[in-house]
mmCIF file with all atom_site columns, C-alpha atoms in Angstrom:
data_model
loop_
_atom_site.group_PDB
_atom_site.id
_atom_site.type_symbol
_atom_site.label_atom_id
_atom_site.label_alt_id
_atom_site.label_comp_id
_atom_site.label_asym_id
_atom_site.label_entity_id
_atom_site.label_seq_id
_atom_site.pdbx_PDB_ins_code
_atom_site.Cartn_x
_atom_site.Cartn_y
_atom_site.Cartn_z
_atom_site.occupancy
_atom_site.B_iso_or_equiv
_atom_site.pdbx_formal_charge
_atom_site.auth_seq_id
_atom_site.auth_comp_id
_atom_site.auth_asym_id
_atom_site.auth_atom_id
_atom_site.pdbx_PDB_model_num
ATOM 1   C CA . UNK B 1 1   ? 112.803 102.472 203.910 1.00 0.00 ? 1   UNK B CA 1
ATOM 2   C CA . UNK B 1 2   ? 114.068 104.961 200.893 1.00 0.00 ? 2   UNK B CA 1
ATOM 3   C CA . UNK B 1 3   ? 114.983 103.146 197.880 1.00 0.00 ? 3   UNK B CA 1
ATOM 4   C CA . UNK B 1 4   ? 117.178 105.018 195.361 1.00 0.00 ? 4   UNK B CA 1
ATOM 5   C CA . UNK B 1 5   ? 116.409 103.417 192.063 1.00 0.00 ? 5   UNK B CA 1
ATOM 6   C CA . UNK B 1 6   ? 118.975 104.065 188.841 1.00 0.00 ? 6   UNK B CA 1
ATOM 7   C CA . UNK B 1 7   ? 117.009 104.591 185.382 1.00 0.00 ? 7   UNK B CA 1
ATOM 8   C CA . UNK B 1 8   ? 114.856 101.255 184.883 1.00 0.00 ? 8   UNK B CA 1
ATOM 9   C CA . UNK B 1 9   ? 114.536 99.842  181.735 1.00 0.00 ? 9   UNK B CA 1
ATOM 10  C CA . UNK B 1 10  ? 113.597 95.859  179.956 1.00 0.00 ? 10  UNK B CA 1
ATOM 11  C CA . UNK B 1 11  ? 113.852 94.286  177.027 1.00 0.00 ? 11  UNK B CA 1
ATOM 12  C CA . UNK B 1 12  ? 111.304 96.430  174.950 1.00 0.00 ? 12  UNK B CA 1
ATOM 13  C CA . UNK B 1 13  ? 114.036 99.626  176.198 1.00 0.00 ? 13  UNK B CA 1
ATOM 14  C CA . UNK B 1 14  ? 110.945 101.354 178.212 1.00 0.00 ? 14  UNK B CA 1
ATOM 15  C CA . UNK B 1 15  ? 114.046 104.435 178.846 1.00 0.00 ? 15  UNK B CA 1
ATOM 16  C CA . UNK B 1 16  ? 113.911 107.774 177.923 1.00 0.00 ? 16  UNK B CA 1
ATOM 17  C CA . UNK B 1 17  ? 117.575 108.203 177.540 1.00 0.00 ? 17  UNK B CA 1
ATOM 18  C CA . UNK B 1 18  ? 118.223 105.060 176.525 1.00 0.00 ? 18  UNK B CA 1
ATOM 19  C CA . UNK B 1 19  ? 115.703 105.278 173.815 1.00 0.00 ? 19  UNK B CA 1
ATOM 20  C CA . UNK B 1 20  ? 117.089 108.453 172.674 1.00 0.00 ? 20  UNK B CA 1
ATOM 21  C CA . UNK B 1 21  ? 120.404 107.560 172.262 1.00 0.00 ? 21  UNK B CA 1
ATOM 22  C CA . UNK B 1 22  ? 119.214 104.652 170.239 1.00 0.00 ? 22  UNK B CA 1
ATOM 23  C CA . UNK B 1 23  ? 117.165 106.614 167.815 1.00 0.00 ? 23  UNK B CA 1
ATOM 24  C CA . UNK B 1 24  ? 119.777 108.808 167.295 1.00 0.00 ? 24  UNK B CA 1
ATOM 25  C CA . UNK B 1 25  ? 122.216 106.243 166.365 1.00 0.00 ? 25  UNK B CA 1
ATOM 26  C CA . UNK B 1 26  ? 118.997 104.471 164.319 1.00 0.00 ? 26  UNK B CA 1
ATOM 27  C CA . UNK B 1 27  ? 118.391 107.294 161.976 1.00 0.00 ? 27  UNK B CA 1
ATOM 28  C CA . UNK B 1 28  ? 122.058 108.308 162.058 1.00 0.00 ? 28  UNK B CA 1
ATOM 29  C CA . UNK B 1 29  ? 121.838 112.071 163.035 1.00 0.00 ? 29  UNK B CA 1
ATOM 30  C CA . UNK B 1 30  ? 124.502 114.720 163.514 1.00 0.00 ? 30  UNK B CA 1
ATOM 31  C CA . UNK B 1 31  ? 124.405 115.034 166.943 1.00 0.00 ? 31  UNK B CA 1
ATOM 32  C CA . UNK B 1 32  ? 125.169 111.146 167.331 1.00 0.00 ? 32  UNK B CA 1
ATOM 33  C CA . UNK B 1 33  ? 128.281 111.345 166.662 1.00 0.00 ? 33  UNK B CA 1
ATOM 34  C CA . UNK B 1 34  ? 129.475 114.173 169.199 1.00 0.00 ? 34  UNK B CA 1
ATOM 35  C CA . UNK B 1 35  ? 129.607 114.478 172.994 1.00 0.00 ? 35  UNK B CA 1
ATOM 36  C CA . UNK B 1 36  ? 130.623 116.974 175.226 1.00 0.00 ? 36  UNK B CA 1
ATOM 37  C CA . UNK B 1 37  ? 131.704 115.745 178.420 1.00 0.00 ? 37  UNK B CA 1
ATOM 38  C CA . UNK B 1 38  ? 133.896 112.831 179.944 1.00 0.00 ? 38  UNK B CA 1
ATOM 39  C CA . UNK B 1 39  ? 133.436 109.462 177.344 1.00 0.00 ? 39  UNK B CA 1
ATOM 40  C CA . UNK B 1 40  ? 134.648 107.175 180.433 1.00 0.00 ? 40  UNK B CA 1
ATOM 41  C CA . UNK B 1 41  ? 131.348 108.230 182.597 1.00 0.00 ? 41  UNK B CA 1
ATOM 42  C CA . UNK B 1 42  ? 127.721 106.993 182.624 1.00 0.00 ? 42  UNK B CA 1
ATOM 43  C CA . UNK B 1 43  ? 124.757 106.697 184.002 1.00 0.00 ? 43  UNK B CA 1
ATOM 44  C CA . UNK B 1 44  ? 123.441 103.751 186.565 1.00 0.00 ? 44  UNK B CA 1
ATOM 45  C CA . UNK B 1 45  ? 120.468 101.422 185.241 1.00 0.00 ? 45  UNK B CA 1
ATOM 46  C CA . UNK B 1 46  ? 118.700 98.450  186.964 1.00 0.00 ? 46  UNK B CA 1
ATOM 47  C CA . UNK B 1 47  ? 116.858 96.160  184.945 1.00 0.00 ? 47  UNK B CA 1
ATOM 48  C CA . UNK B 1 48  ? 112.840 96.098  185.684 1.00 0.00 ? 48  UNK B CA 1
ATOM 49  C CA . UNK B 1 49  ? 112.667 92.442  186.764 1.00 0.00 ? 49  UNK B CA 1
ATOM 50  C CA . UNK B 1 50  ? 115.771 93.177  189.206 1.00 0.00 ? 50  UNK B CA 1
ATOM 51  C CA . UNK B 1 51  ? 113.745 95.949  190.477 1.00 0.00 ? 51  UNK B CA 1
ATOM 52  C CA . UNK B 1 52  ? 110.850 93.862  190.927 1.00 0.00 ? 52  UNK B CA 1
ATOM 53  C CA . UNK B 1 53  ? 112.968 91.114  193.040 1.00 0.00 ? 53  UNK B CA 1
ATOM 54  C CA . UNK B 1 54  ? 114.348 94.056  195.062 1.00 0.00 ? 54  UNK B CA 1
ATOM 55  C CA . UNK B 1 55  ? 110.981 95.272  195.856 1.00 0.00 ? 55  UNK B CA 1
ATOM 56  C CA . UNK B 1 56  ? 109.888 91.914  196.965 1.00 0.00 ? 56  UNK B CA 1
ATOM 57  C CA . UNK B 1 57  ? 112.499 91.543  199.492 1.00 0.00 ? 57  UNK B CA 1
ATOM 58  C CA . UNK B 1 58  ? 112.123 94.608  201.073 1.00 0.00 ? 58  UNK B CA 1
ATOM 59  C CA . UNK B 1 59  ? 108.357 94.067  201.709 1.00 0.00 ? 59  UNK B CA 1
ATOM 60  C CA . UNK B 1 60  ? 109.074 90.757  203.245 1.00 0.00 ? 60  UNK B CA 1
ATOM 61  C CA . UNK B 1 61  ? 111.768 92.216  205.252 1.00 0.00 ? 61  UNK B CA 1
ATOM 62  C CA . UNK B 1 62  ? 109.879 95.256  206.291 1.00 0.00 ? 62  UNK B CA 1
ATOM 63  C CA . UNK B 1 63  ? 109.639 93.954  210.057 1.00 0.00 ? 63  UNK B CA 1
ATOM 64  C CA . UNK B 1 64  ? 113.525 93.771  210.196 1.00 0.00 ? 64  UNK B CA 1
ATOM 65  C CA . UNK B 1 65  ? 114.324 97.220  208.826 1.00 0.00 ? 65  UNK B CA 1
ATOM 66  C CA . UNK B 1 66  ? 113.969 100.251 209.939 1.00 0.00 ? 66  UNK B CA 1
ATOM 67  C CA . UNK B 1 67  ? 115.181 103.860 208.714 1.00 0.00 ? 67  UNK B CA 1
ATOM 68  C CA . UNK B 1 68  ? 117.359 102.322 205.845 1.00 0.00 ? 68  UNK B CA 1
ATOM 69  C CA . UNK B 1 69  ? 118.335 103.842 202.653 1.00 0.00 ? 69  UNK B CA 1
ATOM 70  C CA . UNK B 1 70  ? 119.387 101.242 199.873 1.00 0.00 ? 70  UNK B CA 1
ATOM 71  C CA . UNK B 1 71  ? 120.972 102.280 196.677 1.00 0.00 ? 71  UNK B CA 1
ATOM 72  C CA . UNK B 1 72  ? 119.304 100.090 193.798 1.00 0.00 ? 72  UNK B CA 1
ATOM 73  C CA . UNK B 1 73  ? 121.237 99.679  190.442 1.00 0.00 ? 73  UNK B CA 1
ATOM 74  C CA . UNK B 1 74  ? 123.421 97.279  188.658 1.00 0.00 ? 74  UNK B CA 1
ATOM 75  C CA . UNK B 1 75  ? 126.921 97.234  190.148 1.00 0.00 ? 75  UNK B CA 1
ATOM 76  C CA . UNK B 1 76  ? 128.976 98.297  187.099 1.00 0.00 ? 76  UNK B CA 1
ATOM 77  C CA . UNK B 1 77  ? 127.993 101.441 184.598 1.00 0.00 ? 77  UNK B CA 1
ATOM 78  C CA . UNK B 1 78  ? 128.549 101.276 181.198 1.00 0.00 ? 78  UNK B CA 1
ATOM 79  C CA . UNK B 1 79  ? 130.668 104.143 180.067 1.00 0.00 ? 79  UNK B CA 1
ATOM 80  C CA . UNK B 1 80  ? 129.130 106.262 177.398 1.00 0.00 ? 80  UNK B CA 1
ATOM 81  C CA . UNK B 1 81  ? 131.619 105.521 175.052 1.00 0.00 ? 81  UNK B CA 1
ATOM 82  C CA . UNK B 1 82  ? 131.389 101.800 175.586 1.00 0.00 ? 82  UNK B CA 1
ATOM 83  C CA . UNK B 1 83  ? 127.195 102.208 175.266 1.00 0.00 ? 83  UNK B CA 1
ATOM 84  C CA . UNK B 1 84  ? 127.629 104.281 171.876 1.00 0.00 ? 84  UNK B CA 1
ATOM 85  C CA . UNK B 1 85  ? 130.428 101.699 170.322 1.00 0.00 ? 85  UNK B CA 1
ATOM 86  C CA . UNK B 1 86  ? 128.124 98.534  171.381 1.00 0.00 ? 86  UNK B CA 1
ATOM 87  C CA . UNK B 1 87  ? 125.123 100.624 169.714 1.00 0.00 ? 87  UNK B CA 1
ATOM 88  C CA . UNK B 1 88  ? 126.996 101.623 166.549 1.00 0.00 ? 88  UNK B CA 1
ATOM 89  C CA . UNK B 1 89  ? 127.969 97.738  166.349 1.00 0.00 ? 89  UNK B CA 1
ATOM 90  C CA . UNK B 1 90  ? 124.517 96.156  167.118 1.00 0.00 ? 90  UNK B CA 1
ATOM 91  C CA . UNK B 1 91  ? 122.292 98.368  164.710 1.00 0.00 ? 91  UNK B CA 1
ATOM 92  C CA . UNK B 1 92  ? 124.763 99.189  161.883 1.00 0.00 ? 92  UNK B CA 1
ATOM 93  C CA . UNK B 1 93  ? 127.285 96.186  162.096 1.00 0.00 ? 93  UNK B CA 1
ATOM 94  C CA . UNK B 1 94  ? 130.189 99.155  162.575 1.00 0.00 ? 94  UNK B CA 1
ATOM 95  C CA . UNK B 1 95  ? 131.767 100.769 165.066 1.00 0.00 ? 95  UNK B CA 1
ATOM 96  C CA . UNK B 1 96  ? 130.465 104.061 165.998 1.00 0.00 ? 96  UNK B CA 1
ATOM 97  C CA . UNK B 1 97  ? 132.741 107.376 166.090 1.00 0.00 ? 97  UNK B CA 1
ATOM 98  C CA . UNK B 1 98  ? 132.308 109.577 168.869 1.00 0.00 ? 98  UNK B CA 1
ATOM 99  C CA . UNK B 1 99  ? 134.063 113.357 168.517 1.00 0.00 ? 99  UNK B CA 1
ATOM 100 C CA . UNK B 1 100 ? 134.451 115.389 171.763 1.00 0.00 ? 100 UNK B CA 1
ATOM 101 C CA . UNK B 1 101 ? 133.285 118.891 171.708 1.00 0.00 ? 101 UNK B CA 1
ATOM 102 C CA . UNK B 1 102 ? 133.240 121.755 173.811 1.00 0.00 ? 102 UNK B CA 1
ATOM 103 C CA . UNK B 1 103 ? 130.615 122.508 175.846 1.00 0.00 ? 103 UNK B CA 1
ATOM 104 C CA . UNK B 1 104 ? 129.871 125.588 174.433 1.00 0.00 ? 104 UNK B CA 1
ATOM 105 C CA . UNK B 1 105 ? 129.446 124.368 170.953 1.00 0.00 ? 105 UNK B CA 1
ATOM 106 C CA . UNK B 1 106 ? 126.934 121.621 171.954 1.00 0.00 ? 106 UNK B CA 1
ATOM 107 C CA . UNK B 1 107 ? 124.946 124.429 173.408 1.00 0.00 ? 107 UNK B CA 1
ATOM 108 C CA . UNK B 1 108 ? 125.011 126.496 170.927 1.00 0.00 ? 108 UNK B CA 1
ATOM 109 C CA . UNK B 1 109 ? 123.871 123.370 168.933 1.00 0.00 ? 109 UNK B CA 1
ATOM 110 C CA . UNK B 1 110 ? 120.849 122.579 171.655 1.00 0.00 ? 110 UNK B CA 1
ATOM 111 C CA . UNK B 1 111 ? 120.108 126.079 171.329 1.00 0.00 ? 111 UNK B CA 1
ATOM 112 C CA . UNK B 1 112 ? 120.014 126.017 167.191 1.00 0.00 ? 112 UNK B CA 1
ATOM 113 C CA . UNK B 1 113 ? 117.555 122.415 167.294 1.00 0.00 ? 113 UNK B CA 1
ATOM 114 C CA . UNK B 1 114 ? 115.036 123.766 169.757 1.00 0.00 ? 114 UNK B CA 1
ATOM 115 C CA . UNK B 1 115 ? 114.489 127.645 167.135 1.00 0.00 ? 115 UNK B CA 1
ATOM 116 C CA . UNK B 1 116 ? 114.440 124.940 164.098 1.00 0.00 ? 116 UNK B CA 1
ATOM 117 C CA . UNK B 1 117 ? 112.276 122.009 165.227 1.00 0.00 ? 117 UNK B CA 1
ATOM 118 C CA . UNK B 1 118 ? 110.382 123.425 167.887 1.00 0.00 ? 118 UNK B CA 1
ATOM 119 C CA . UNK B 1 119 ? 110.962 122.808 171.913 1.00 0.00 ? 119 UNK B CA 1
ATOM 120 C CA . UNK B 1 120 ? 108.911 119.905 172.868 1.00 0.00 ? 120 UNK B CA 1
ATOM 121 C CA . UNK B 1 121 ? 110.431 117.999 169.091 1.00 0.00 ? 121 UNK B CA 1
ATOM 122 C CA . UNK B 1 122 ? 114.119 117.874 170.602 1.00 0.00 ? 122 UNK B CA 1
ATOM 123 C CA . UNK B 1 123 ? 115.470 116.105 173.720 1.00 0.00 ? 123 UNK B CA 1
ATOM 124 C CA . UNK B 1 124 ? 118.662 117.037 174.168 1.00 0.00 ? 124 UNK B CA 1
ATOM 125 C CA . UNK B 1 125 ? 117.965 120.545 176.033 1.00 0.00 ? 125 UNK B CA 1
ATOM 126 C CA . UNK B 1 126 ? 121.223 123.483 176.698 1.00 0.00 ? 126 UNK B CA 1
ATOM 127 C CA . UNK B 1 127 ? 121.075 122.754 180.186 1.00 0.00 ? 127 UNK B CA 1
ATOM 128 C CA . UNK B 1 128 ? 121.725 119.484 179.439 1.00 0.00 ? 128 UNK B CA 1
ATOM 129 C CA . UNK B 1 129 ? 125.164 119.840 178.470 1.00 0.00 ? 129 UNK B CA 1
ATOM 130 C CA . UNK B 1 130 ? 126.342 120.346 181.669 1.00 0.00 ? 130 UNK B CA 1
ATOM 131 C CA . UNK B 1 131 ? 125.342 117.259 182.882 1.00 0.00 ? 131 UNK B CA 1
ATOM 132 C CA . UNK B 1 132 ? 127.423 115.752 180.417 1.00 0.00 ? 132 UNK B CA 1
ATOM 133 C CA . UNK B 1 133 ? 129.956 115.095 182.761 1.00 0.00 ? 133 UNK B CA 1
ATOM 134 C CA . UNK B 1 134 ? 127.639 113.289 185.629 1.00 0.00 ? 134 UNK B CA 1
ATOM 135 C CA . UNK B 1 135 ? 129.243 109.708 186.474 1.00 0.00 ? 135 UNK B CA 1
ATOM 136 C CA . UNK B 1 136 ? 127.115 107.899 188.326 1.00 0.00 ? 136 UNK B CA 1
ATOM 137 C CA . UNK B 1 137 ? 128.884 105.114 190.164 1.00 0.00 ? 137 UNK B CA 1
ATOM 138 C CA . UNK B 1 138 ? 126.905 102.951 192.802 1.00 0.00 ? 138 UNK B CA 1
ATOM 139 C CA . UNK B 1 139 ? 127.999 100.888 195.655 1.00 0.00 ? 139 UNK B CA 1
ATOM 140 C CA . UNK B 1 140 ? 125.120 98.484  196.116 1.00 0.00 ? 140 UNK B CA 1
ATOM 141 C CA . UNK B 1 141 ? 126.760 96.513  199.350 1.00 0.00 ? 141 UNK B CA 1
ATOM 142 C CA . UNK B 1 142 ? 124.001 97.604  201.231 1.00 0.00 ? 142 UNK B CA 1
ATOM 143 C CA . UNK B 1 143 ? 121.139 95.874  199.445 1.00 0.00 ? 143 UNK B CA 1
ATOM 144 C CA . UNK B 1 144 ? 123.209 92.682  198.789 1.00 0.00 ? 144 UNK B CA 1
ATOM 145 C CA . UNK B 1 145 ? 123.967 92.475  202.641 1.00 0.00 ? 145 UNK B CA 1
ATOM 146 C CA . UNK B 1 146 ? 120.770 93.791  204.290 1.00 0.00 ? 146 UNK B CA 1
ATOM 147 C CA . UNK B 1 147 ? 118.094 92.770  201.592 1.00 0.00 ? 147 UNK B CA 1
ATOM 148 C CA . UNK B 1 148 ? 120.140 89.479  200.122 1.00 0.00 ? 148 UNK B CA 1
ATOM 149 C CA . UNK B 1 149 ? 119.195 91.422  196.865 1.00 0.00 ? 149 UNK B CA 1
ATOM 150 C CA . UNK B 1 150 ? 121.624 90.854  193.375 1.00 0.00 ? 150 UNK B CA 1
ATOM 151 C CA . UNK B 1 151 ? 120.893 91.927  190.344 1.00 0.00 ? 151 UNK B CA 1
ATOM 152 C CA . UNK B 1 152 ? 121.114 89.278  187.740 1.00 0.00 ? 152 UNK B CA 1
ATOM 153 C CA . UNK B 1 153 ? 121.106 91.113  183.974 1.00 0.00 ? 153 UNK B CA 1
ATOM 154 C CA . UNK B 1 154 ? 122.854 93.936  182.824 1.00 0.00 ? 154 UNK B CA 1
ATOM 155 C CA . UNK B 1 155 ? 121.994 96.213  180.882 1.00 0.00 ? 155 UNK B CA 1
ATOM 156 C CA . UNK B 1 156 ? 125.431 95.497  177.860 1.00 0.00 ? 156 UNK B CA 1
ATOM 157 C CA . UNK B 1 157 ? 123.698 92.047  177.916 1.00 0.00 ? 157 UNK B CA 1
ATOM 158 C CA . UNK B 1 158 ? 120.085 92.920  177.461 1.00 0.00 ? 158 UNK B CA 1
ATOM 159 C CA . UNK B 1 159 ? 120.814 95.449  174.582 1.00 0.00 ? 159 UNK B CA 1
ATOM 160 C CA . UNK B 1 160 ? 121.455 92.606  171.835 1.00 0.00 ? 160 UNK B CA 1
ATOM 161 C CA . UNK B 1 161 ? 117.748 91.536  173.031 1.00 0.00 ? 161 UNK B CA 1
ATOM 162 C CA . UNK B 1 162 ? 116.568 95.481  172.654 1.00 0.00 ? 162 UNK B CA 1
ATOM 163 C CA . UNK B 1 163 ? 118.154 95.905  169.352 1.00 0.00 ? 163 UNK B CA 1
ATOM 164 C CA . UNK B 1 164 ? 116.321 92.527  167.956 1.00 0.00 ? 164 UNK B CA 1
ATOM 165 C CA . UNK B 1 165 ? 113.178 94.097  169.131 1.00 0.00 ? 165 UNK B CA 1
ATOM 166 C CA . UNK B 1 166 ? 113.800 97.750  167.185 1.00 0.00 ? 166 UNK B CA 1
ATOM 167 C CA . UNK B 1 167 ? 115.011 95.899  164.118 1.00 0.00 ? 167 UNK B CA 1
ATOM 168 C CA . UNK B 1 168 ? 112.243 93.432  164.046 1.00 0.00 ? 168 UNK B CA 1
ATOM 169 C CA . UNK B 1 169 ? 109.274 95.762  164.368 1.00 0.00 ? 169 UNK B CA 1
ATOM 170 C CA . UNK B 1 170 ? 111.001 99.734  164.166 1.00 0.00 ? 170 UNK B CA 1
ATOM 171 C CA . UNK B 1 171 ? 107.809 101.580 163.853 1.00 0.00 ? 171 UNK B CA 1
ATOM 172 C CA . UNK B 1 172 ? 106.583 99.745  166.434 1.00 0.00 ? 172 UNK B CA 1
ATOM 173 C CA . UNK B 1 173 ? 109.866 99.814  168.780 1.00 0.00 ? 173 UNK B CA 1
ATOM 174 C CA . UNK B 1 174 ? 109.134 104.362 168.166 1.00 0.00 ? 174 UNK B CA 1
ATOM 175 C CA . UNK B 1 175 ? 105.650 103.708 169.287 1.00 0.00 ? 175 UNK B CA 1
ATOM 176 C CA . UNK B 1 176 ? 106.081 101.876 172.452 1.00 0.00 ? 176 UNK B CA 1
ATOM 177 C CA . UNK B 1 177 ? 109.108 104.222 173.893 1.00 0.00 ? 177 UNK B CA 1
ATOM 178 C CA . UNK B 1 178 ? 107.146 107.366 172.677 1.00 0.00 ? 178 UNK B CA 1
ATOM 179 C CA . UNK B 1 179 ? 108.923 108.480 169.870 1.00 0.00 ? 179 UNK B CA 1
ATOM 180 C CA . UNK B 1 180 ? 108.216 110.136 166.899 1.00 0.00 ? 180 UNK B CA 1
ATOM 181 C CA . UNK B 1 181 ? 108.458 107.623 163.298 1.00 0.00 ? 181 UNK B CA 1
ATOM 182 C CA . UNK B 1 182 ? 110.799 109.321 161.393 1.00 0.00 ? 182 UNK B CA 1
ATOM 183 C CA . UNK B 1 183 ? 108.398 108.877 158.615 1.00 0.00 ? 183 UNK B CA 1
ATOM 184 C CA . UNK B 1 184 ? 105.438 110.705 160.381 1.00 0.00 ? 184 UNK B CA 1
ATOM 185 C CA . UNK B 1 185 ? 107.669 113.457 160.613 1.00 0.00 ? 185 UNK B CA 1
ATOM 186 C CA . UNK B 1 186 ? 108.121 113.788 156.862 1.00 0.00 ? 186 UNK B CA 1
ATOM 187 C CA . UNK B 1 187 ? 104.721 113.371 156.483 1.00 0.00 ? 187 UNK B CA 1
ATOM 188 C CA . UNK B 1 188 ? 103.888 116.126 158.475 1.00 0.00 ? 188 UNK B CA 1
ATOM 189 C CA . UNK B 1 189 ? 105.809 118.416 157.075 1.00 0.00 ? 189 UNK B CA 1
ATOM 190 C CA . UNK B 1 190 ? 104.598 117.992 153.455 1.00 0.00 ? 190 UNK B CA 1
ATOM 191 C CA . UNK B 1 191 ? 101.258 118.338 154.892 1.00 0.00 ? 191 UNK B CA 1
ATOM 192 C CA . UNK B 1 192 ? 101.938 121.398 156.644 1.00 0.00 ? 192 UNK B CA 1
ATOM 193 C CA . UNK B 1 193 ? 103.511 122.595 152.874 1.00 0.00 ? 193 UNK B CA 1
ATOM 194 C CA . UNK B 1 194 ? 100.378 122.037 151.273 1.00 0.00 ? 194 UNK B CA 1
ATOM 195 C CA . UNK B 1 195 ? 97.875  123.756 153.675 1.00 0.00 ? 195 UNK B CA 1
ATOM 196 C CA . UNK B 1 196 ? 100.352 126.745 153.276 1.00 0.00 ? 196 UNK B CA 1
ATOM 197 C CA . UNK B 1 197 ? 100.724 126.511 149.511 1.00 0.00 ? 197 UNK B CA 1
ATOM 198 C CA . UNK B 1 198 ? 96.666  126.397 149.057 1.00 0.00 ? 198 UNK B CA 1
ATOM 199 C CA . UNK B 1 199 ? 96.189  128.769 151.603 1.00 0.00 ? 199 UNK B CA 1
ATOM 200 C CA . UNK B 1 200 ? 98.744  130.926 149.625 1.00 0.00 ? 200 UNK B CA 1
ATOM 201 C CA . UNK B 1 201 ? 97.039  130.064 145.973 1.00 0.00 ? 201 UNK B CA 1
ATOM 202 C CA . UNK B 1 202 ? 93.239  131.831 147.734 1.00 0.00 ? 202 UNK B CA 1
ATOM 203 C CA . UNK B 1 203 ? 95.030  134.723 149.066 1.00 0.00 ? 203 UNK B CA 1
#
């Protein structure tokens, strides 16, 4: 049996993309406020626990099934646009702007992050922007007939519960997704002044 699995994520966030998006909305950058492709589309999660159910039933209905692909998500995608307005509204208390661009500018933009801060310090990549128009819709009728599998959260009802979490503890929120404290960044940097301004002052 194949499983297809959307992006996974809990109440701690535990996504990549999802984490990005918040931290970007968190610290209020530039780019969070501009998207190049289609704000109707998105991308499918499934919740971890749902997963968990899903792979439950399908190991104790492994004799019954043979050769079966099952698509495993939650059956309605939040649109970016409706993601990035519920974000704006749960961390800032406001409604969050979103301004179309073209492609070409958001690459060019990509392009500009990755000479300034380094490649492995930004996410959002040039050949990322085509992907900007992905929609990933899933038809899960399959599992829910086959495996008697339903998922029961969502992910526009579990992101009140994420946002608690960031505000609560935000360094620690950064640590467990893998990002960088905007802080520690900071702090870097004026290091990284120093050693050159002494190394400098003995030249």
């Amino acid at each position: 049996m194949i499983l297809r699995i959307a992006g996974v994520y809990d109440e701690d966030c535990h996504s990549i993309p999802i984490a990005q998006h918040i931290a970007r909305i968190y610290e209020k950058r530039l780019e969070s406020y501009f998207f190049p492709g289609d704000k109707e589309h998105g991308q499918a999660f499934v919740h971890l626990d749902d997963l968990i159910e899903c792979l439950k039933l399908v190991v104790n209905k492994r004799a019954e099934l043979r050769n079966e692909i099952f698509l495993i998500a939650e059956p309605d995608v939040m649109s970016y646009e409706e993601l990035q307005e519920q974000l704006g509204e749960l961390i800032h208390g406001e409604e969050w702007m979103t301004i179309r661009i073209p492609k070409v500018a958001a690459k060019v933009g990509a392009w500009a992050q990755e000479k300034i801060y380094g490649e492995e310090e930004t996410f959002i990549k040039p050949w990322m922007v085509d992907l900007a128009d992905a929609h990933y819709p899933v038809a899960i009728g399959h599992a829910r007939e086959d495996l008697g599998w339903n998922p029961q959260k969502r992910l526009r009802d579990t992101l009140p519960e994420i946002i608690g979490r960031l505000k609560q503890d935000p360094r620690g929120w950064y640590e467990i997704n893998g990002l960088k404290w905007p802080g520690d960044e900071k702090e870097e940097s004026k290091k990284e002044q120093g050693s050159s301004s002494k190394a400098s002052s003995r030249a």
